[in-house]
mmCIF file of C-alpha atoms in Angstrom:
data_model
loop_
_atom_site.group_PDB
_atom_site.id
_atom_site.type_symbol
_atom_site.label_atom_id
_atom_site.label_comp_id
_atom_site.label_asym_id
_atom_site.label_seq_id
_atom_site.Cartn_x
_atom_site.Cartn_y
_atom_site.Cartn_z
ATOM 1 C CA MET O 1 1.721 -4.123 -16.822
ATOM 2 C CA SER O 2 1.271 -0.540 -16.227
ATOM 3 C CA LYS O 3 2.270 1.100 -13.087
ATOM 4 C CA LEU O 4 -1.395 1.459 -12.086
ATOM 5 C CA GLU O 5 -1.990 -1.938 -12.725
ATOM 6 C CA ILE O 6 0.846 -2.749 -10.401
ATOM 7 C CA VAL O 7 -0.540 -0.592 -7.663
ATOM 8 C CA GLU O 8 -4.012 -2.354 -8.297
ATOM 9 C CA LYS O 9 -2.088 -5.685 -7.952
ATOM 10 C CA TYR O 10 -0.796 -4.492 -4.302
ATOM 11 C CA LEU O 11 -4.288 -3.485 -3.227
ATOM 12 C CA GLU O 12 -5.706 -6.954 -4.218
ATOM 13 C CA ILE O 13 -2.901 -8.828 -2.558
ATOM 14 C CA LEU O 14 -3.390 -6.658 0.624
ATOM 15 C CA PHE O 15 -7.041 -6.316 0.867
ATOM 16 C CA SER O 16 -8.221 -9.553 -0.415
ATOM 17 C CA ASP O 17 -6.495 -11.870 1.973
ATOM 18 C CA GLY O 18 -3.955 -12.418 -0.752
ATOM 19 C CA ASN O 19 -0.321 -13.928 -0.154
ATOM 20 C CA PRO O 20 2.156 -11.182 0.993
ATOM 21 C CA ASP O 21 5.064 -13.193 -0.410
ATOM 22 C CA GLU O 22 3.310 -12.285 -4.003
ATOM 23 C CA LEU O 23 4.618 -8.646 -3.098
ATOM 24 C CA GLU O 24 8.162 -9.906 -3.826
ATOM 25 C CA LYS O 25 7.353 -9.438 -7.450
ATOM 26 C CA ILE O 26 6.444 -6.011 -7.644
ATOM 27 C CA PHE O 27 8.321 -4.367 -4.741
ATOM 28 C CA SER O 28 11.869 -3.133 -5.222
ATOM 29 C CA ASN O 29 14.052 -4.929 -2.423
ATOM 30 C CA ASP O 30 15.066 -1.672 -1.189
ATOM 31 C CA LEU O 31 11.162 -0.415 -0.888
ATOM 32 C CA GLN O 32 10.653 2.453 1.643
ATOM 33 C CA PHE O 33 7.264 2.848 3.302
ATOM 34 C CA LYS O 34 6.425 5.510 5.627
ATOM 35 C CA GLY O 35 3.126 5.930 7.063
ATOM 36 C CA PRO O 36 1.969 7.554 10.511
ATOM 37 C CA LEU O 37 1.688 4.282 12.179
ATOM 38 C CA PHE O 38 4.907 1.956 10.522
ATOM 39 C CA GLN O 39 7.762 2.603 8.740
ATOM 40 C CA PHE O 40 9.819 -0.056 6.933
ATOM 41 C CA GLU O 41 13.141 0.102 5.296
ATOM 42 C CA SER O 42 12.987 -2.832 3.015
ATOM 43 C CA ALA O 43 10.558 -5.073 1.057
ATOM 44 C CA ALA O 44 11.375 -8.229 3.059
ATOM 45 C CA VAL O 45 10.285 -6.336 6.370
ATOM 46 C CA TYR O 46 7.624 -4.933 5.228
ATOM 47 C CA ILE O 47 6.277 -8.049 3.839
ATOM 48 C CA GLU O 48 7.279 -9.841 7.037
ATOM 49 C CA SER O 49 5.143 -7.820 9.117
ATOM 50 C CA LEU O 50 2.030 -8.244 6.569
ATOM 51 C CA LYS O 51 2.382 -11.852 7.323
ATOM 52 C CA SER O 52 2.846 -11.726 11.118
ATOM 53 C CA ASN O 53 0.025 -9.214 11.291
ATOM 54 C CA PRO O 54 -2.049 -9.792 8.283
ATOM 55 C CA PRO O 55 -4.785 -7.169 7.360
ATOM 56 C CA VAL O 56 -7.493 -9.371 8.192
ATOM 57 C CA GLY O 57 -11.039 -7.871 7.738
ATOM 58 C CA PHE O 58 -10.076 -4.734 6.238
ATOM 59 C CA GLU O 59 -11.898 -3.234 3.039
ATOM 60 C CA CYS O 60 -10.827 -0.581 0.491
ATOM 61 C CA GLU O 61 -13.314 1.464 -1.621
ATOM 62 C CA LEU O 62 -11.496 3.038 -4.315
ATOM 63 C CA ILE O 63 -12.390 6.753 -4.923
ATOM 64 C CA GLU O 64 -9.687 7.706 -7.517
ATOM 65 C CA SER O 65 -6.362 6.708 -8.790
ATOM 66 C CA PHE O 66 -3.655 8.626 -10.938
ATOM 67 C CA GLU O 67 -0.641 7.682 -13.048
ATOM 68 C CA LYS O 68 1.742 10.224 -14.049
ATOM 69 C CA ASP O 69 5.332 9.354 -14.972
ATOM 70 C CA SER O 70 7.053 7.270 -12.434
ATOM 71 C CA LYS O 71 4.281 7.899 -9.753
ATOM 72 C CA VAL O 72 0.838 6.342 -8.800
ATOM 73 C CA SER O 73 -1.484 8.333 -6.344
ATOM 74 C CA ILE O 74 -4.736 6.316 -5.079
ATOM 75 C CA PHE O 75 -7.445 7.870 -2.911
ATOM 76 C CA TYR O 76 -9.853 5.165 -1.046
ATOM 77 C CA ASN O 77 -12.249 4.806 1.816
ATOM 78 C CA PHE O 78 -10.810 2.392 4.433
ATOM 79 C CA SER O 79 -12.823 0.386 6.815
ATOM 80 C CA LYS O 80 -12.318 -2.191 9.280
ATOM 81 C CA GLY O 81 -15.300 -3.051 11.912
ATOM 82 C CA GLU O 82 -16.507 0.518 13.070
ATOM 83 C CA VAL O 83 -13.281 2.364 11.834
ATOM 84 C CA ARG O 84 -13.762 4.439 8.501
ATOM 85 C CA THR O 85 -11.426 6.861 7.055
ATOM 86 C CA PRO O 86 -10.332 8.020 3.829
ATOM 87 C CA MET O 87 -6.576 7.229 2.818
ATOM 88 C CA ALA O 88 -4.060 8.096 0.372
ATOM 89 C CA GLN O 89 -1.092 6.365 -1.144
ATOM 90 C CA LEU O 90 1.818 7.772 -3.143
ATOM 91 C CA PHE O 91 3.731 5.028 -5.085
ATOM 92 C CA GLU O 92 7.142 5.668 -6.608
ATOM 93 C CA PHE O 93 8.490 3.521 -8.873
ATOM 94 C CA GLU O 94 12.104 2.348 -10.255
ATOM 95 C CA ASN O 95 12.553 0.244 -13.097
ATOM 96 C CA ASP O 96 8.804 -1.095 -13.135
ATOM 97 C CA LEU O 97 9.162 -1.904 -9.400
ATOM 98 C CA ILE O 98 7.281 -0.311 -6.439
ATOM 99 C CA ARG O 99 10.187 1.848 -4.839
ATOM 100 C CA ARG O 100 8.435 4.009 -2.326
ATOM 101 C CA ILE O 101 4.931 3.882 -0.419
ATOM 102 C CA LEU O 102 3.791 6.852 1.463
ATOM 103 C CA LEU O 103 0.501 5.973 3.165
ATOM 104 C CA ILE O 104 -1.417 8.990 4.472
ATOM 105 C CA PHE O 105 -4.277 9.206 7.065
ATOM 106 C CA ASP O 106 -5.837 10.400 10.460
ATOM 107 C CA SER O 107 -4.407 8.017 12.485
ATOM 108 C CA THR O 108 -6.477 8.768 15.688
ATOM 109 C CA HIS O 109 -9.074 6.541 14.466
ATOM 110 C CA PHE O 110 -6.383 3.657 15.447
ATOM 111 C CA THR O 111 -5.155 4.964 18.708
#
C-alpha cells in the first residue's frame, strides 16, 4: 500500500464513521498529532479521543493530494452542519506508518 493509500484509509476511517481502533494498523505508537484545537503525543491518546468524541456528521471533499518521499499532503473542504472551511494536513511516515500529522485550518469557525 502506498503512503497516499494509507492516508486515504485514514480519511475513510475518520469521515465514514469507521472504527477508530483500525487506525492502530496505520499509526506509529508514538504518533504526534498537532492541530489548532488539539494536540496528541501518542496514537493511543489520539484514538481514544476519537472514540470518546467521534467525528459524527463531518464531511470531507478532497481538493488535492500529493506524495513525496516520506510525506503526504492533502487539501480538502471540510463541513459539519453550517461550518465549512478548507483544511490541509501533512502526514510524515516512518517505517510505512504515520508518525506525524499536522492539521491546518482557520479555527475561528469553531470558536
